[in-house]
C-alpha positions as a Python dict, from the first residue, in 0.01 Angstrom:
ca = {
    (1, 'X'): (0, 0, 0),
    (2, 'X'): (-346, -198, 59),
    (3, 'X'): (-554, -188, -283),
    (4, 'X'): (-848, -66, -27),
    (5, 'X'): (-712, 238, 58),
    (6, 'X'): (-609, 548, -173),
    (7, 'X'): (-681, 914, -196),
    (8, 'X'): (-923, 992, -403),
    (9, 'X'): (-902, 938, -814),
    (10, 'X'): (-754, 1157, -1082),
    (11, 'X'): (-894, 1142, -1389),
    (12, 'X'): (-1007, 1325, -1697),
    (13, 'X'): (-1368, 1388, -1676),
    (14, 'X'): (-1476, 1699, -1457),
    (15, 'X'): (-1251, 1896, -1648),
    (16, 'X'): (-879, 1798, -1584),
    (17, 'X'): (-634, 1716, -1859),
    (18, 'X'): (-471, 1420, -1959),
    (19, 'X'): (-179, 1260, -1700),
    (20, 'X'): (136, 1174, -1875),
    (21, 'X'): (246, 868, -1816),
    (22, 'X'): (669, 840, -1823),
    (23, 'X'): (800, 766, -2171),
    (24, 'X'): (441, 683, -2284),
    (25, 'X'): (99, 887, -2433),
    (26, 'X'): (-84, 1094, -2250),
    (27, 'X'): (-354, 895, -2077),
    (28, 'X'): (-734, 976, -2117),
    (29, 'X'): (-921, 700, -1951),
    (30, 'X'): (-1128, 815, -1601),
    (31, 'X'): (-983, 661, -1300),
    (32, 'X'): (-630, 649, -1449),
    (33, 'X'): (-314, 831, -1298),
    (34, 'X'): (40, 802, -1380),
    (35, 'X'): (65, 558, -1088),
    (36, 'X'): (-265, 424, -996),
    (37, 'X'): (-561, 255, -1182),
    (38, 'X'): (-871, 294, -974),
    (39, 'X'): (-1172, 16, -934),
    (40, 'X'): (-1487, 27, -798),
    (41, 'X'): (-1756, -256, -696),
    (42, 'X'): (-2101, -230, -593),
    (43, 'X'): (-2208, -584, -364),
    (44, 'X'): (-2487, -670, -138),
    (45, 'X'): (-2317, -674, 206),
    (46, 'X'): (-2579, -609, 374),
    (47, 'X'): (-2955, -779, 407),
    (48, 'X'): (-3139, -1121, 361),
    (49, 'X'): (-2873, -1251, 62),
    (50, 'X'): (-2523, -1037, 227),
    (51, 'X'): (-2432, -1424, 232),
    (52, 'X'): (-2471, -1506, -83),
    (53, 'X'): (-2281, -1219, -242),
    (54, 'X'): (-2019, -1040, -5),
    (55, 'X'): (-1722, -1222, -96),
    (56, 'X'): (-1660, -1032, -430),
    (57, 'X'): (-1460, -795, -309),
    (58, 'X'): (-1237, -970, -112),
    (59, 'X'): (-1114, -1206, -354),
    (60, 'X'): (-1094, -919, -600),
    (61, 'X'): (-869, -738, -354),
    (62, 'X'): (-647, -991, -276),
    (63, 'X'): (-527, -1052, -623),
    (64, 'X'): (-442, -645, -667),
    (65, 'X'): (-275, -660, -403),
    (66, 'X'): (-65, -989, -471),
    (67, 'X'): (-37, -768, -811),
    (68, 'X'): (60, -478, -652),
    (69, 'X'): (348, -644, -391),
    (70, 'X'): (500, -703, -736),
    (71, 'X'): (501, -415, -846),
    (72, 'X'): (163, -374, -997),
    (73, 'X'): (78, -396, -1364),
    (74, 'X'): (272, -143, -1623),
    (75, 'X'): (417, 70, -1323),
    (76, 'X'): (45, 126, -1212),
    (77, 'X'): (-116, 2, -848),
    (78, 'X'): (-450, -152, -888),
    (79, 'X'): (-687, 31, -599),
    (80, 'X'): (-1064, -71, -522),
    (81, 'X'): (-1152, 229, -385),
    (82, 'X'): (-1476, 230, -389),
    (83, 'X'): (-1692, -62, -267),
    (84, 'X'): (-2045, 5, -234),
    (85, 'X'): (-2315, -185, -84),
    (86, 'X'): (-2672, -200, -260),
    (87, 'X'): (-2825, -344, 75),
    (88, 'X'): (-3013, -609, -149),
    (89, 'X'): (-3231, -301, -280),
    (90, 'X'): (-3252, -269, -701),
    (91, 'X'): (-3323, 108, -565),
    (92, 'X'): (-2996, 144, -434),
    (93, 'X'): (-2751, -36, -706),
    (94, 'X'): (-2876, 185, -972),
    (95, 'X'): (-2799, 465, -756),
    (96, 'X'): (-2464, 321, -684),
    (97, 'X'): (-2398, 276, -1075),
    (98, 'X'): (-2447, 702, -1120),
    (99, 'X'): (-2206, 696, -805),
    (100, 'X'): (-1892, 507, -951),
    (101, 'X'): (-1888, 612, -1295),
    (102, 'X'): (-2047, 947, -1297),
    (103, 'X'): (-1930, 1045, -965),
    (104, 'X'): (-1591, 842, -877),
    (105, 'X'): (-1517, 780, -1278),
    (106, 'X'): (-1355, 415, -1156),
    (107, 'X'): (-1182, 302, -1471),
    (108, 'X'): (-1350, -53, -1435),
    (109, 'X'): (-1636, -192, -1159),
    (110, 'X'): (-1698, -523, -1007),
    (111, 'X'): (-2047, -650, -917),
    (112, 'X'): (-2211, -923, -742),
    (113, 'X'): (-2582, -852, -647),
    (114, 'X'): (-2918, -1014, -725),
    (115, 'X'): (-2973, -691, -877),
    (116, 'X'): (-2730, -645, -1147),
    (117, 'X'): (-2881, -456, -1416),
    (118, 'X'): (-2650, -389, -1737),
    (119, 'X'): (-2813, -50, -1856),
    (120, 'X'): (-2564, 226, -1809),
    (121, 'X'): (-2248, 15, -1749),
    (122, 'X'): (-2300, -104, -2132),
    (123, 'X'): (-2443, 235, -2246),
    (124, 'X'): (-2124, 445, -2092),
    (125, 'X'): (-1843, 93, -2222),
    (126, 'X'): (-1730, 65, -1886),
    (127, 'X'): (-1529, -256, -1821),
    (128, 'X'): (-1784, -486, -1548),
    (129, 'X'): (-1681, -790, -1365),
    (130, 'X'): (-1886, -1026, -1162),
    (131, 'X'): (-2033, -1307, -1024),
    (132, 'X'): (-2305, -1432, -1246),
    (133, 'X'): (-2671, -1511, -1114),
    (134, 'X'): (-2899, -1402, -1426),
    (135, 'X'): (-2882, -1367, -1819),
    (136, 'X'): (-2799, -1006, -1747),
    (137, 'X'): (-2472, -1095, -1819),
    (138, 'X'): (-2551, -1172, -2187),
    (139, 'X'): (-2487, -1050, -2502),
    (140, 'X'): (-2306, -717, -2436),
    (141, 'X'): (-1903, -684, -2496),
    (142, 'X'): (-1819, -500, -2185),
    (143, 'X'): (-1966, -755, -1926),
    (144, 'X'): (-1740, -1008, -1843),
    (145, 'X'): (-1903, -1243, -1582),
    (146, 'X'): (-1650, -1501, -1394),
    (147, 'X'): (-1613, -1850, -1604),
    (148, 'X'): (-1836, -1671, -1891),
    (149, 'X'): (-2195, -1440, -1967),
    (150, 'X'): (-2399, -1652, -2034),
    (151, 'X'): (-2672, -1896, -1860),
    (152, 'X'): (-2754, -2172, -2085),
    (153, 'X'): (-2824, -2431, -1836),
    (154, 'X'): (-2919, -2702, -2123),
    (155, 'X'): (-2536, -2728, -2194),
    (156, 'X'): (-2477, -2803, -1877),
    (157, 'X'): (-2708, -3121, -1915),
    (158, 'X'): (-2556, -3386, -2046),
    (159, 'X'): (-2277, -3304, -1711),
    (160, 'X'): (-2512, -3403, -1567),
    (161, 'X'): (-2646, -3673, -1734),
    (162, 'X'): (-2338, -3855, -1682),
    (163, 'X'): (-2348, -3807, -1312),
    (164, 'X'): (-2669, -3983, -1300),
    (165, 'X'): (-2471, -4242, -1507),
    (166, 'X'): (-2204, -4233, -1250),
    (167, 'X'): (-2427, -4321, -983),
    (168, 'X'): (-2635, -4589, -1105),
    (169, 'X'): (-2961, -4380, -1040),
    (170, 'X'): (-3270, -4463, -1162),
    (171, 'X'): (-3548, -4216, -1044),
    (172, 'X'): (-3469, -3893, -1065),
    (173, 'X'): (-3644, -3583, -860),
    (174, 'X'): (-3572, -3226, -901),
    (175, 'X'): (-3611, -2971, -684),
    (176, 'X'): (-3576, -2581, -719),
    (177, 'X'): (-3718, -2199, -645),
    (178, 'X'): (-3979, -1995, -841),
    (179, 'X'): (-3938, -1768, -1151),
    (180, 'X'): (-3922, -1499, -897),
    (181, 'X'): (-3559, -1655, -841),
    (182, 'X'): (-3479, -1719, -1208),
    (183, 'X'): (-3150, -1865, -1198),
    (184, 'X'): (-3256, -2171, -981),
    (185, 'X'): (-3619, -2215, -1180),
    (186, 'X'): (-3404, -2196, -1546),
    (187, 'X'): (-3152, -2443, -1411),
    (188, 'X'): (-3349, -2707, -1247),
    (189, 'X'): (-3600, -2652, -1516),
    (190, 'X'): (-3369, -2736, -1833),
    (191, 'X'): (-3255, -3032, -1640),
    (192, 'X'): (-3580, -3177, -1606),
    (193, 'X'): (-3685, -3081, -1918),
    (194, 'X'): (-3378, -3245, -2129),
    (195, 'X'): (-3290, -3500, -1938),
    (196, 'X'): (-3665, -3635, -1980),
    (197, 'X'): (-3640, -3550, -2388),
    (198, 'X'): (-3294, -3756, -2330),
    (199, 'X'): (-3480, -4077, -2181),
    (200, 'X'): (-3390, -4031, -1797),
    (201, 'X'): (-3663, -4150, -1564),
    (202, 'X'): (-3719, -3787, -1348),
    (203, 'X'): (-4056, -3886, -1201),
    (204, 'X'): (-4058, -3575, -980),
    (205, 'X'): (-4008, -3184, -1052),
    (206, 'X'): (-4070, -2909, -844),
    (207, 'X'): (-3989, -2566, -937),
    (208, 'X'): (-4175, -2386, -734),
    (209, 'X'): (-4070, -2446, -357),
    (210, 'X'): (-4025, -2145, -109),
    (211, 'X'): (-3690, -1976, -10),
    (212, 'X'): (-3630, -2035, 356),
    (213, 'X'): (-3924, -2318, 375),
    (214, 'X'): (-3986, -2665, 469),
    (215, 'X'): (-3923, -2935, 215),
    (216, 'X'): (-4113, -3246, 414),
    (217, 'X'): (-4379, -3246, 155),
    (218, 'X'): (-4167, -3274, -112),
    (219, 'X'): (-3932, -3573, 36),
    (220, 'X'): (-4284, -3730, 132),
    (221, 'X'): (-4321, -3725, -283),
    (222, 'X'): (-4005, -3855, -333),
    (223, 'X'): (-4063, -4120, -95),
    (224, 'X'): (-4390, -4216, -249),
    (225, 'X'): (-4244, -4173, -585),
    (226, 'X'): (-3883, -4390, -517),
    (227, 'X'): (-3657, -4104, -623),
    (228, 'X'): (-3268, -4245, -610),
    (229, 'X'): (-3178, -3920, -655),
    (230, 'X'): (-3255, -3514, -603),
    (231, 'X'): (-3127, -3232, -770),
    (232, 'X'): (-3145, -2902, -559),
    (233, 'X'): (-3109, -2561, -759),
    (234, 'X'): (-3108, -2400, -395),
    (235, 'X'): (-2923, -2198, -154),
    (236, 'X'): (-2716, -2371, 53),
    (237, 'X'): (-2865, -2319, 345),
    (238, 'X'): (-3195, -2456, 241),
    (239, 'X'): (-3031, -2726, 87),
    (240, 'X'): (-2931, -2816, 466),
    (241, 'X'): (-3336, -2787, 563),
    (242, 'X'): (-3426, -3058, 235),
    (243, 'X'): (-3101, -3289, 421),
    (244, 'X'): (-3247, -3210, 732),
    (245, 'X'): (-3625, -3337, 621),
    (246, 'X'): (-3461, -3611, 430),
    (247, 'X'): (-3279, -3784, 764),
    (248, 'X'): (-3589, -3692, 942),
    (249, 'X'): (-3811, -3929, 747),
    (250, 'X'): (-3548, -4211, 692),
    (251, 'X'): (-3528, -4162, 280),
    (252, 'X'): (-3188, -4330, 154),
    (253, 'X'): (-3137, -4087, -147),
    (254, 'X'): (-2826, -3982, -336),
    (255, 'X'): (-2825, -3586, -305),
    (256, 'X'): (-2659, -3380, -589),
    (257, 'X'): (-2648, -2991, -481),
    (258, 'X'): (-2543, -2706, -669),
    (259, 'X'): (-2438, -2499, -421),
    (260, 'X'): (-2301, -2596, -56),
    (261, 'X'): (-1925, -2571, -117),
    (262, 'X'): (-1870, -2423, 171),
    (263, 'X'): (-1621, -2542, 479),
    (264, 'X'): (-1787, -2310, 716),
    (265, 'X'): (-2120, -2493, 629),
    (266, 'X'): (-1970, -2866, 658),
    (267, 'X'): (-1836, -2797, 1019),
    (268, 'X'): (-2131, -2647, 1090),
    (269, 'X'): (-2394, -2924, 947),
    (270, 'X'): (-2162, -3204, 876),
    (271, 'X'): (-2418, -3477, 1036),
    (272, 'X'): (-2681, -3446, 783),
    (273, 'X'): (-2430, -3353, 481),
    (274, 'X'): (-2259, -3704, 475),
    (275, 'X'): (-2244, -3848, 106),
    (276, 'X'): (-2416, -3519, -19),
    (277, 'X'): (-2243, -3496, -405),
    (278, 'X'): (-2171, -3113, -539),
    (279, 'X'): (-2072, -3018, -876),
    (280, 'X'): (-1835, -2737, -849),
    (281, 'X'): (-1844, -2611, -1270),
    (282, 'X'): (-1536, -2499, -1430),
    (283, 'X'): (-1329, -2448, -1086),
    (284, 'X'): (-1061, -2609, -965),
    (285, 'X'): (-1142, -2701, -631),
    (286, 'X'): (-974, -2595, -328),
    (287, 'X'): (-847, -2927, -205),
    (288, 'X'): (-629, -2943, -513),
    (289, 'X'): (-375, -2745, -317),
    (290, 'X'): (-311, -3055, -145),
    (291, 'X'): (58, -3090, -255),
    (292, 'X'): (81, -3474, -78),
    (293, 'X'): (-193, -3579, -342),
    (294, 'X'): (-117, -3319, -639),
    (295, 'X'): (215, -3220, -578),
    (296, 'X'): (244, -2891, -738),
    (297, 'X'): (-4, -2975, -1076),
    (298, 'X'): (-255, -2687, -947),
    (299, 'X'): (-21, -2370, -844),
    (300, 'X'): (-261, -2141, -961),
    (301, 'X'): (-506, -2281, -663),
    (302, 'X'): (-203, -2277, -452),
    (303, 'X'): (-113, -1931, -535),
    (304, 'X'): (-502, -1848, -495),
    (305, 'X'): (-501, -1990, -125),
    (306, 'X'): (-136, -1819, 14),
    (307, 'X'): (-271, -1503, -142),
    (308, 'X'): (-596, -1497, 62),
    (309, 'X'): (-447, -1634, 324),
    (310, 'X'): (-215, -1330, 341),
    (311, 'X'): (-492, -1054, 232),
    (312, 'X'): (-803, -1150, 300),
    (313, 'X'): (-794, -1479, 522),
    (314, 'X'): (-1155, -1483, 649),
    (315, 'X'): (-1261, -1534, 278),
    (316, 'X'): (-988, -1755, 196),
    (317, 'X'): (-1238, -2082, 56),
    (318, 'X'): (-1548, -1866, -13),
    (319, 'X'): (-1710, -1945, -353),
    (320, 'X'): (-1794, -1570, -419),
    (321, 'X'): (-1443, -1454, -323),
    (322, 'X'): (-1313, -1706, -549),
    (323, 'X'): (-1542, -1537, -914),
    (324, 'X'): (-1372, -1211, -769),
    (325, 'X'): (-1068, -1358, -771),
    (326, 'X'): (-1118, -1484, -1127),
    (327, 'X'): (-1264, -1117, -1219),
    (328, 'X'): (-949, -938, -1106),
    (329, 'X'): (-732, -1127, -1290),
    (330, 'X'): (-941, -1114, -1632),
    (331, 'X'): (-897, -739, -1553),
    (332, 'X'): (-543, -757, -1498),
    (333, 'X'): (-484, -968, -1782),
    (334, 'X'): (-658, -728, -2040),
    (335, 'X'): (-400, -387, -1878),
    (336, 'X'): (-132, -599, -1965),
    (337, 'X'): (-214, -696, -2244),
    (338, 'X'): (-278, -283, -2394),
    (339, 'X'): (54, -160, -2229),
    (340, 'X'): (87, 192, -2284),
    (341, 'X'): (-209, 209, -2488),
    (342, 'X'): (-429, 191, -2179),
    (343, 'X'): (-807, 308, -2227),
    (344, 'X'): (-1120, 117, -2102),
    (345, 'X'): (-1233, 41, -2487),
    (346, 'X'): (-872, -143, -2561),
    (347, 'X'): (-933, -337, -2210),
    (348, 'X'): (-1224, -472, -2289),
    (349, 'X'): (-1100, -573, -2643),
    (350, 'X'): (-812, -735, -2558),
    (351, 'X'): (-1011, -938, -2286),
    (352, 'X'): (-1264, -1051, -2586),
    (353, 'X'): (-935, -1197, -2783),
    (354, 'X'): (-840, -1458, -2478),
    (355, 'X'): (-964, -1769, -2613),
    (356, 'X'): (-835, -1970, -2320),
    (357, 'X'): (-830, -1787, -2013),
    (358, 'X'): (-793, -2022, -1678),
    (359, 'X'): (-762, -1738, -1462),
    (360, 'X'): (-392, -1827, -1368),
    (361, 'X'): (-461, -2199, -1352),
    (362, 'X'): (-774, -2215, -1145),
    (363, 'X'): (-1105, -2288, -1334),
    (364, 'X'): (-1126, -2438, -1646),
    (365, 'X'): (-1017, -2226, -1978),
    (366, 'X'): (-1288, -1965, -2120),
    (367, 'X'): (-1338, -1884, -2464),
    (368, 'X'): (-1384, -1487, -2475),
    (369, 'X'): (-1421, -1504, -2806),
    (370, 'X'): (-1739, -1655, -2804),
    (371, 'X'): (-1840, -1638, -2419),
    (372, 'X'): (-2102, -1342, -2429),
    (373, 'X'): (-2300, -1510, -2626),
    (374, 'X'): (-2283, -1893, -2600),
    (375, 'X'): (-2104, -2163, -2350),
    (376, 'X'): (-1768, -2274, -2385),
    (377, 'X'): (-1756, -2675, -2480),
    (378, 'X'): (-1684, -2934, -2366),
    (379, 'X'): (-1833, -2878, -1978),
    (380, 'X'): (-1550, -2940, -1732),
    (381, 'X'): (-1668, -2972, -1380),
    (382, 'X'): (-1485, -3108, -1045),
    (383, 'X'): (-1709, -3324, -860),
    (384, 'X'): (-1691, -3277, -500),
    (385, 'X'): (-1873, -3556, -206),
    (386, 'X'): (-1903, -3482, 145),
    (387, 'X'): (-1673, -3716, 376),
    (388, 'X'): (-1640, -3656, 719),
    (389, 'X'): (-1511, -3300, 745),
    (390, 'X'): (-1414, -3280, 408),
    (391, 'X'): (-1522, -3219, 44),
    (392, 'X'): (-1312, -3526, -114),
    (393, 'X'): (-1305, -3469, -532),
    (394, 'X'): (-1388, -3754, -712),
    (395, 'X'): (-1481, -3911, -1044),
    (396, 'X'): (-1158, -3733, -1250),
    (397, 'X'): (-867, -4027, -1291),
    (398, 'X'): (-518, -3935, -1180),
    (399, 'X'): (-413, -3607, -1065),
    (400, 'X'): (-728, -3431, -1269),
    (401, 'X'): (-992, -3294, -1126),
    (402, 'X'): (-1214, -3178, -1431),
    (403, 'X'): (-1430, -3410, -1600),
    (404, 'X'): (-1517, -3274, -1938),
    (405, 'X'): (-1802, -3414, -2109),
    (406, 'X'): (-1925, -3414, -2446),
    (407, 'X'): (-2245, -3270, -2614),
    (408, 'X'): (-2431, -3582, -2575),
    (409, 'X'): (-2732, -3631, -2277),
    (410, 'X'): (-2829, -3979, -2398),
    (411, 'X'): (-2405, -4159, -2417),
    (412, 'X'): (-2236, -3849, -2233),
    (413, 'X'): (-1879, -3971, -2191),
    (414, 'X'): (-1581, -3801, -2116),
    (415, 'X'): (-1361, -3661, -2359),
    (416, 'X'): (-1034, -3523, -2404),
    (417, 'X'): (-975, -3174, -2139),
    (418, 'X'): (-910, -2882, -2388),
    (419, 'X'): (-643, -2670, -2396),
    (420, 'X'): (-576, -2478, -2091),
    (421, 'X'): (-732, -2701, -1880),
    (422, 'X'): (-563, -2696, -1531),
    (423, 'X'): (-381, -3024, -1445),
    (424, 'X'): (-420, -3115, -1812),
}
C-alpha cells in the first residue's frame, strides 16, 4: 500500500495499551502498531515560498515506499500520514506541531518550512527530520537536519576559496538578502568576511538586497568596481533577475550561485544561465546516474532517480525532495538499527552513533557523532556549470564528483575523500 494513505494510528497515549509485536516486547512508542510505523510532516505548500519548500514530502515518501515494496523495515510499513501545510505562517506550524504529536502521536515528523521552530519537538524527544534553512537545527539530539544541524558557513569557506582559485578570479563581489532572511545574510556574510581576513580581493558586498527586486544597481557597482566574479546567497529565481540585469548591461562576469539546481529552471531560463557555476554541497548530483559516463559508481543516485521516477515522478530532480529523501532514510536507518527494541529515544540514539552516513550512496558521509554541534570535515561539494540544457559536473578528476577540500582559505587544496564518500 502507498505510504500516503492509512487508517488512522494506534498508539499508546490516549489511554490504550501496549501492541505486541510477534515474538518480540510489547511496544510503547506513539504511532507504533504491530504492522505500521506512522510519520508525520508539517511543509509550506502553500504561499509566497510553497517553492522553496514543498518537495519534502515527496522525496520522503518515495523512499517508504521503495522500503515498503520490500517489505518494509522489521515487518513494519512506514506511513506519512499526516502531512500538514503551515501556509508560510509561524502561526500555523506551531499549531501543526500540537497537531502531530499531541493529537496524531506520529512516532517521528519531517519538516521543511522557513518557520521551523525546535521548542516542543525537543521538549517532548520526538525524532525531527528536515531540510535545513536556520541554526534552529543546532545543538539538540533529536533534530537531525539532511547532510547535518548545523550552519557554520565559515567552514564552508575555504570551498570556496578554491573555486575562486579554480577560476582565475581576481575581484570578487558578493551579493545576498537581509538579516530578516538569515540564512542568505550569515552565508554571504562569512564569505566576505573570511575570504577578505584570507587575502582575497572582494571589493564589493552587499547583504542587504530585496527578495523579489531589481539588482541593476548592484551590477552597475560591479561594473564600476571590475568584479570577475559574484557570489549570490539568493533564491533561484532572483538569481535569474541578477543574470537577467547582468546580460542587460553587457558585464562579462563569472557567476557562482548557491541555489539554481533546478532542470525546470534551466529549460525555462537557459539563455541567460549559460556558464552560470553552482556548488551543489555534500550531494551527489543527479547527472551521476549517467551510466555511459559513471557506469554504475553512483547506484545510490541511480536507485534515488528509478524510485522517484516510480513514486513521485513530478519531484524526481527537486533539491528539496532530494533532503527528504536523505531524511527518510536516516530514519529508516536508525529502526533498523533498534530491531525489536523500537522506541523513539533508541531511534534517535542509534542515528547519533552513524559516523558515516551517505544516505545510501548519495551525498557525502555525515558524522552524527559530532553533526549537531559542528560541521563534518573535509567539505565535499560537486560543482555543477550550466551548458546548454544541462548542468555538466566539473572540477572532480575521474569518475568523482566531490571535491573535498581542506581547512585552509589562503592554499585550499584538495585532499583525500573520506570514508564513505560516494564514488570514492
Amino acid at each position: 500500500p502507498s505510504s500516503t494513505t492509512s487508517t488512522s494510528p494506534s498508539t499508546t497515549s490516549g489511554g490504550s495499551g501496549p501492541t505486541t509485536t510477534a515474538g518480540g516486547p510489547p511496544v510503547s512508542a506513539p504511532g507504533v502498531t504491530a504492522s505500521q510505523i506512522t510519520i508525520g510532516a508539517i511543509t509550506t505548500r502553500t504561499g509566497n515560498l510553497a517553492g522553496y519548500f514543498d518537495g519534502l514530502t515527496p522525496g520522503m515518501i518515495a523512499y517508504f515506499d521503495m522500503i515498503n515494496a520490500a517489505g518494509g523495515v522489521n515487518g513494519r510499513k512506514l506511513v506519512l500520514a499526516d502531512n500538514l501545510d503551515d501556509g508560510g505562517s509561524p502561526t500555523q506550524f506551531t499549531q501543526d506541531v500540537h497537531t502531530l504529536i499531541d493529537q496524531d502521536h506520529v512516532f517521528a515528523v519531517g519538516v521543511a518550512s522557513p518557520w521551523f521552530t525546535p521548542t516542543y519537538f525537543v521538549s517532548t524527544h520526538t525524532p525531527t527530520y528536515g531540510y535545513n534553512v536556520s541554526a534552529n537545527w543546532q545543538n539538540a539530539p533529536n533534530l537531525f537536519a539532511a547532510g547535518g544541524s548545523t550552519q557554520i558557513y565559515s567552514s564552508a569557506v575555504p570551498t570556496v576559496a578554491y573555486f575562486i582559485k579554480k577560476t582565475n578570479s581576481k575581484a570578487i563581489a558578493v551579493i545576498s538578502y537581509g538579516q530578516v532572511i538569515a540564512s542568505s545574510y550569515d552565508a554571504c556574510t562569512a564569505y566576505a568576511n573570511d575570504l577578505k581576513a584570507a587575502g582575497y580581493n572582494v571589493d564589493l558586498v552587499d547583504v542587504s538586497a530585496g527578495l523579489n527586486g531589481s539588482y541593476a544597481s548592484d551590477v552597475q557597482r560591479m561594473q564600476q568596481a571590475g568584479s570577475d566574479l559574484v557570489i549570490s546567497c539568493m533564491q533561484a529565481s532572483d538569481n535569474v533577475t541578477l543574470a537577467r540585469d547582468i546580460q542587460q548591461y553587457g558585464l562579462h562576469i563569472k557567476q557562482l550561485w548557491l541555489n539554481g539546481y533546478d532542470q525546470k529552471l534551466l529549460n525555462q531560463y537557459s539563455s541567460l544561465m549559460q556558464g552560470v557555476y553552482l556548488t551543489n554541497t555534500g550531494s551527489v548530483p543527479f547527472e551521476a546516474a549517467n551510466t555511459a559516463k559513471y557506469g554504475n559508481t553512483y547506484a545510490g543516485m541511480q536507485q534515488y532517480i528509478a524510485a522517484m521516477n516510480k513514486y513521485e515522478a513530478a519531484f524526481t530532480y527537486n533539491g528539496v525532495a532530494f533532503q527528504g529523501w536523505q531524511s527518510a532514510a536516516l530514519l529508516v536507518a536508525g529502526i533498523r538499527a533498534v530491531g525489536k527494541d523500537l522506541t523513539q529515544a533508541n531511534v534517535i540514539a542509534a542515528d547519533n552513533k552513524i559516523k558515516n552516513f551517505n544516505a545510501n550512496g548519495v551525498t557525502a558521509p555525515v558524522d552524527w557523532t559530532v553533526s549537531h554541534t559542528s560541521t563534518t570535515l573535509p567539505n565535499c561539494t560537486s560543482w555543477l556549470q550550466v551548458q546548454g540544457l544541462k548542468y555538466v559536473p566539473v572540477f572532480a578528476a575521474g569518475k568523482q564528483v566531490f571535491v573535498c577540500i581542506g581547512a585552509s582559505s589562503k592554499n585550499p587544496v584538495p585532499v583525500t575523500p573520506p570514508p564513505g564518500t560516494p564514488g570514492a
